[in-house]
Amino acid sequence: MKIVALSCTQKRVPSVTDALLEAAITGLVQEVGDAEVQRIRLIDYRIAMCEGEDTCLDPAVGRCPIDDDFERVVEMAEGAEAMLLAMPVHGGNVPAVLKIFQERLKSFMNAPSRPFGNLQVATIVHSRTMLTEPALGALFPWYLRLKNRNVASACVSQNDHQDLTRTAAHDLCVAVGRQLGMTLDLGRSPAPSRTVLPLLQSPPRPRCGEAVPSFPQA
């Protein structure tokens, strides 16, 4: 089973984004031992901005005419069934390296199958202070257009922590990876050591016209 691990860091050197993504990969492998993980750091490839000419949408052309590493990245994800995506927040939104990649995928708009589409997805978003949730929400139109299904998400903020990788964020990302793995392997029985959470239900509410039950005073 092939899974894409997409790092959307904008740092050339190993970053917090990479570390959180590796934690999620660890959790994924715990559930899907035979997973083939294809790691992709977008910043390591030459992916130019979309020029907006829309010639790629012409059936006679059928591909993006820009000569860079875009098609190479697309080929690396071929055959994947799921994706782990980790990204930092930049300006309250997705980082530019991912936004450029999203726009370039437009060249497959009229293709029978779209790369990075029809996948089970788990998403990790982190920031220095806040705005992780709006950045996560900005991904959903892209996921919907590609017919992806986001099955788990984690939003973590660094705040006053000196090193986010030394906090519970690591364990949270492991859990996100495990959740994706369990979703991919629904046919397996729950492990004996896995805790079953109790289902808490509120008492039935009276219907319109029914007497409201009285409770003794404390």
mmCIF file of C-alpha atoms in Angstrom:
data_model
loop_
_atom_site.group_PDB
_atom_site.id
_atom_site.type_symbol
_atom_site.label_atom_id
_atom_site.label_comp_id
_atom_site.label_asym_id
_atom_site.label_seq_id
_atom_site.Cartn_x
_atom_site.Cartn_y
_atom_site.Cartn_z
ATOM 1 C CA MET A 1 0.000 0.000 0.000
ATOM 2 C CA LYS A 2 1.502 3.320 -1.092
ATOM 3 C CA ILE A 3 1.077 6.481 0.988
ATOM 4 C CA VAL A 4 2.382 9.939 0.083
ATOM 5 C CA ALA A 5 3.926 11.947 2.929
ATOM 6 C CA LEU A 6 3.820 15.537 1.679
ATOM 7 C CA SER A 7 5.900 18.081 3.574
ATOM 8 C CA CYS A 8 4.968 21.671 2.761
ATOM 9 C CA THR A 9 7.748 23.293 4.735
ATOM 10 C CA GLN A 10 9.450 26.288 3.166
ATOM 11 C CA LYS A 11 12.780 25.598 4.863
ATOM 12 C CA ARG A 12 15.579 23.981 2.883
ATOM 13 C CA VAL A 13 16.902 22.285 6.028
ATOM 14 C CA PRO A 14 14.960 19.785 8.174
ATOM 15 C CA SER A 15 12.171 21.628 9.976
ATOM 16 C CA VAL A 16 9.439 21.280 12.585
ATOM 17 C CA THR A 17 7.047 20.397 9.754
ATOM 18 C CA ASP A 18 9.275 17.485 8.741
ATOM 19 C CA ALA A 19 9.567 16.269 12.344
ATOM 20 C CA LEU A 20 5.793 16.305 12.891
ATOM 21 C CA LEU A 21 5.276 14.509 9.599
ATOM 22 C CA GLU A 22 7.769 11.818 10.605
ATOM 23 C CA ALA A 23 5.839 11.329 13.857
ATOM 24 C CA ALA A 24 2.668 10.779 11.839
ATOM 25 C CA ILE A 25 4.493 8.299 9.611
ATOM 26 C CA THR A 26 5.527 6.391 12.733
ATOM 27 C CA GLY A 27 1.887 6.101 13.772
ATOM 28 C CA LEU A 28 0.814 5.077 10.288
ATOM 29 C CA VAL A 29 3.387 2.275 10.120
ATOM 30 C CA GLN A 30 2.176 0.989 13.497
ATOM 31 C CA GLU A 31 -1.183 0.254 11.871
ATOM 32 C CA VAL A 32 -0.108 -0.554 8.302
ATOM 33 C CA GLY A 33 3.176 -2.398 8.598
ATOM 34 C CA ASP A 34 3.563 -2.976 4.872
ATOM 35 C CA ALA A 35 3.026 0.689 3.956
ATOM 36 C CA GLU A 36 5.249 2.058 1.198
ATOM 37 C CA VAL A 37 5.774 5.683 2.231
ATOM 38 C CA GLN A 38 6.774 8.114 -0.521
ATOM 39 C CA ARG A 39 8.203 11.223 1.136
ATOM 40 C CA ILE A 40 7.964 14.457 -0.877
ATOM 41 C CA ARG A 41 9.304 17.847 0.275
ATOM 42 C CA LEU A 42 7.875 20.347 -2.198
ATOM 43 C CA ILE A 43 10.604 22.880 -1.426
ATOM 44 C CA ASP A 44 13.229 20.453 -2.788
ATOM 45 C CA TYR A 45 11.800 20.672 -6.318
ATOM 46 C CA ARG A 46 11.588 23.420 -8.906
ATOM 47 C CA ILE A 47 7.882 24.128 -9.186
ATOM 48 C CA ALA A 48 7.189 27.440 -10.879
ATOM 49 C CA MET A 49 4.054 29.512 -10.428
ATOM 50 C CA CYS A 50 1.112 28.862 -12.725
ATOM 51 C CA GLU A 51 1.184 31.436 -15.534
ATOM 52 C CA GLY A 52 -2.596 31.373 -15.933
ATOM 53 C CA GLU A 53 -2.538 30.784 -19.690
ATOM 54 C CA ASP A 54 -4.886 27.777 -19.360
ATOM 55 C CA THR A 55 -3.337 26.118 -22.416
ATOM 56 C CA CYS A 56 -3.050 22.992 -20.267
ATOM 57 C CA LEU A 57 -6.857 22.705 -20.328
ATOM 58 C CA ASP A 58 -6.857 22.324 -24.114
ATOM 59 C CA PRO A 59 -7.315 18.597 -24.930
ATOM 60 C CA ALA A 60 -4.801 19.046 -27.752
ATOM 61 C CA VAL A 61 -2.165 20.063 -25.199
ATOM 62 C CA GLY A 62 -3.171 17.986 -22.191
ATOM 63 C CA ARG A 63 -0.278 18.988 -19.956
ATOM 64 C CA CYS A 64 1.342 21.986 -18.320
ATOM 65 C CA PRO A 65 3.875 23.521 -20.749
ATOM 66 C CA ILE A 66 6.154 24.856 -17.981
ATOM 67 C CA ASP A 67 9.449 22.970 -17.931
ATOM 68 C CA ASP A 68 10.284 22.215 -14.300
ATOM 69 C CA ASP A 69 9.962 19.402 -11.712
ATOM 70 C CA PHE A 70 6.166 19.466 -11.462
ATOM 71 C CA GLU A 71 5.518 16.320 -13.505
ATOM 72 C CA ARG A 72 8.278 14.511 -11.619
ATOM 73 C CA VAL A 73 6.491 15.177 -8.313
ATOM 74 C CA VAL A 74 3.188 14.028 -9.817
ATOM 75 C CA GLU A 75 4.795 10.786 -10.988
ATOM 76 C CA MET A 76 6.185 10.145 -7.488
ATOM 77 C CA ALA A 77 2.635 10.050 -6.115
ATOM 78 C CA GLU A 78 1.282 7.690 -8.770
ATOM 79 C CA GLY A 79 -0.530 4.697 -7.306
ATOM 80 C CA ALA A 80 -0.936 6.189 -3.818
ATOM 81 C CA GLU A 81 -4.046 5.349 -1.807
ATOM 82 C CA ALA A 82 -3.582 7.896 0.960
ATOM 83 C CA MET A 83 -1.677 11.017 1.914
ATOM 84 C CA LEU A 84 -0.207 12.506 5.058
ATOM 85 C CA LEU A 85 0.142 16.270 4.640
ATOM 86 C CA ALA A 86 1.994 18.536 7.059
ATOM 87 C CA MET A 87 2.297 22.284 6.676
ATOM 88 C CA PRO A 88 3.154 25.439 8.612
ATOM 89 C CA VAL A 89 0.886 28.479 8.635
ATOM 90 C CA HIS A 90 2.121 31.459 6.630
ATOM 91 C CA GLY A 91 0.168 34.698 6.824
ATOM 92 C CA GLY A 92 -2.814 32.855 8.253
ATOM 93 C CA ASN A 93 -3.040 30.591 5.211
ATOM 94 C CA VAL A 94 -1.349 27.704 3.424
ATOM 95 C CA PRO A 95 2.342 28.234 2.604
ATOM 96 C CA ALA A 96 3.182 29.563 -0.845
ATOM 97 C CA VAL A 97 4.967 26.370 -1.885
ATOM 98 C CA LEU A 98 1.726 24.413 -1.463
ATOM 99 C CA LYS A 99 -0.485 27.099 -3.013
ATOM 100 C CA ILE A 100 1.698 27.074 -6.151
ATOM 101 C CA PHE A 101 1.488 23.284 -6.316
ATOM 102 C CA GLN A 102 -2.297 23.391 -5.895
ATOM 103 C CA GLU A 103 -2.628 25.801 -8.814
ATOM 104 C CA ARG A 104 -0.363 23.734 -11.047
ATOM 105 C CA LEU A 105 -2.578 20.680 -10.523
ATOM 106 C CA LYS A 106 -5.178 22.566 -12.537
ATOM 107 C CA SER A 107 -3.464 21.170 -15.639
ATOM 108 C CA PHE A 108 -5.200 17.843 -14.883
ATOM 109 C CA MET A 109 -8.655 19.413 -14.602
ATOM 110 C CA ASN A 110 -9.938 17.607 -17.709
ATOM 111 C CA ALA A 111 -8.001 14.383 -17.151
ATOM 112 C CA PRO A 112 -9.880 11.117 -16.391
ATOM 113 C CA SER A 113 -8.035 10.834 -13.072
ATOM 114 C CA ARG A 114 -6.423 13.637 -11.131
ATOM 115 C CA PRO A 115 -3.060 13.247 -9.345
ATOM 116 C CA PHE A 116 -3.219 13.620 -5.572
ATOM 117 C CA GLY A 117 -6.939 12.838 -5.826
ATOM 118 C CA ASN A 118 -9.313 10.132 -4.509
ATOM 119 C CA LEU A 119 -7.148 9.716 -1.420
ATOM 120 C CA GLN A 120 -7.729 9.179 2.275
ATOM 121 C CA VAL A 121 -5.943 12.133 3.891
ATOM 122 C CA ALA A 122 -4.623 13.077 7.312
ATOM 123 C CA THR A 123 -3.538 16.672 7.848
ATOM 124 C CA ILE A 124 -1.169 18.352 10.307
ATOM 125 C CA VAL A 125 -1.077 22.146 10.612
ATOM 126 C CA HIS A 126 1.225 24.048 12.963
ATOM 127 C CA SER A 127 2.001 27.682 13.665
ATOM 128 C CA ARG A 128 3.920 29.886 16.087
ATOM 129 C CA THR A 129 0.861 31.413 17.719
ATOM 130 C CA MET A 130 -2.568 30.688 16.225
ATOM 131 C CA LEU A 131 -4.574 30.692 12.970
ATOM 132 C CA THR A 132 -4.080 26.952 12.432
ATOM 133 C CA GLU A 133 -7.804 26.295 12.027
ATOM 134 C CA PRO A 134 -8.349 28.900 9.243
ATOM 135 C CA ALA A 135 -5.340 27.488 7.386
ATOM 136 C CA LEU A 136 -6.745 23.977 7.729
ATOM 137 C CA GLY A 137 -10.091 25.206 6.421
ATOM 138 C CA ALA A 138 -8.363 26.714 3.391
ATOM 139 C CA LEU A 139 -7.332 23.201 2.353
ATOM 140 C CA PHE A 140 -10.844 21.790 2.179
ATOM 141 C CA PRO A 141 -11.881 23.270 -1.212
ATOM 142 C CA TRP A 142 -8.756 21.700 -2.692
ATOM 143 C CA TYR A 143 -9.521 18.357 -1.053
ATOM 144 C CA LEU A 144 -13.120 18.448 -2.247
ATOM 145 C CA ARG A 145 -12.134 19.285 -5.814
ATOM 146 C CA LEU A 146 -9.750 16.321 -5.841
ATOM 147 C CA LYS A 147 -12.379 14.087 -4.179
ATOM 148 C CA ASN A 148 -10.129 13.489 -1.212
ATOM 149 C CA ARG A 149 -11.466 12.501 2.193
ATOM 150 C CA ASN A 150 -9.823 14.037 5.234
ATOM 151 C CA VAL A 151 -10.104 11.432 8.016
ATOM 152 C CA ALA A 152 -7.949 13.045 10.717
ATOM 153 C CA SER A 153 -6.499 16.475 11.459
ATOM 154 C CA ALA A 154 -4.213 17.995 14.068
ATOM 155 C CA CYS A 155 -3.719 21.715 14.700
ATOM 156 C CA VAL A 156 -0.895 22.662 17.077
ATOM 157 C CA SER A 157 0.540 26.046 18.093
ATOM 158 C CA GLN A 158 4.022 26.615 19.462
ATOM 159 C CA ASN A 159 3.183 29.617 21.684
ATOM 160 C CA ASP A 160 5.793 29.780 24.469
ATOM 161 C CA HIS A 161 7.279 26.326 23.858
ATOM 162 C CA GLN A 162 10.898 26.490 22.770
ATOM 163 C CA ASP A 163 10.679 23.285 20.750
ATOM 164 C CA LEU A 164 7.308 22.043 19.506
ATOM 165 C CA THR A 165 8.741 18.603 18.728
ATOM 166 C CA ARG A 166 9.347 18.064 22.463
ATOM 167 C CA THR A 167 5.720 18.588 23.398
ATOM 168 C CA ALA A 168 2.583 16.455 23.185
ATOM 169 C CA ALA A 169 2.355 17.595 19.554
ATOM 170 C CA HIS A 170 4.560 14.594 18.725
ATOM 171 C CA ASP A 171 2.106 12.147 20.302
ATOM 172 C CA LEU A 172 -0.822 13.919 18.650
ATOM 173 C CA CYS A 173 0.777 13.513 15.223
ATOM 174 C CA VAL A 174 1.481 9.835 15.925
ATOM 175 C CA ALA A 175 -2.228 9.445 16.722
ATOM 176 C CA VAL A 176 -3.161 11.185 13.450
ATOM 177 C CA GLY A 177 -0.997 8.721 11.535
ATOM 178 C CA ARG A 178 -2.543 5.795 13.393
ATOM 179 C CA GLN A 179 -6.043 7.051 12.612
ATOM 180 C CA LEU A 180 -5.218 7.173 8.914
ATOM 181 C CA GLY A 181 -3.757 3.677 9.133
ATOM 182 C CA MET A 182 -6.844 2.286 10.856
ATOM 183 C CA THR A 183 -9.055 3.915 8.230
ATOM 184 C CA LEU A 184 -7.057 2.206 5.507
ATOM 185 C CA ASP A 185 -7.393 -1.141 7.243
ATOM 186 C CA LEU A 186 -11.007 -1.237 8.387
ATOM 187 C CA GLY A 187 -11.187 -5.009 7.996
ATOM 188 C CA ARG A 188 -8.830 -5.654 10.887
ATOM 189 C CA SER A 189 -10.225 -6.301 14.366
ATOM 190 C CA PRO A 190 -9.402 -3.726 17.061
ATOM 191 C CA ALA A 191 -6.286 -4.620 19.016
ATOM 192 C CA PRO A 192 -6.985 -6.010 22.516
ATOM 193 C CA SER A 193 -4.985 -3.198 24.106
ATOM 194 C CA ARG A 194 -7.026 -0.514 22.371
ATOM 195 C CA THR A 195 -9.300 1.335 24.770
ATOM 196 C CA VAL A 196 -12.946 1.554 23.789
ATOM 197 C CA LEU A 197 -14.335 4.955 24.707
ATOM 198 C CA PRO A 198 -17.741 4.989 26.431
ATOM 199 C CA LEU A 199 -20.593 6.558 24.504
ATOM 200 C CA LEU A 200 -22.084 9.354 26.568
ATOM 201 C CA GLN A 201 -25.624 10.311 25.682
ATOM 202 C CA SER A 202 -27.664 13.083 27.193
ATOM 203 C CA PRO A 203 -31.090 12.112 28.639
ATOM 204 C CA PRO A 204 -34.017 12.393 26.219
ATOM 205 C CA ARG A 205 -35.473 15.879 26.046
ATOM 206 C CA PRO A 206 -39.231 16.293 26.534
ATOM 207 C CA ARG A 207 -41.216 16.878 23.399
ATOM 208 C CA CYS A 208 -43.369 19.926 22.915
ATOM 209 C CA GLY A 209 -46.424 19.699 25.229
ATOM 210 C CA GLU A 210 -44.929 17.059 27.519
ATOM 211 C CA ALA A 211 -44.402 17.712 31.206
ATOM 212 C CA VAL A 212 -40.886 18.668 32.186
ATOM 213 C CA PRO A 213 -39.575 16.272 34.874
ATOM 214 C CA SER A 214 -38.678 17.883 38.194
ATOM 215 C CA PHE A 215 -35.472 17.075 39.976
ATOM 216 C CA PRO A 216 -34.886 17.208 43.733
ATOM 217 C CA GLN A 217 -32.990 20.208 45.024
ATOM 218 C CA ALA A 218 -29.368 19.573 45.896
#
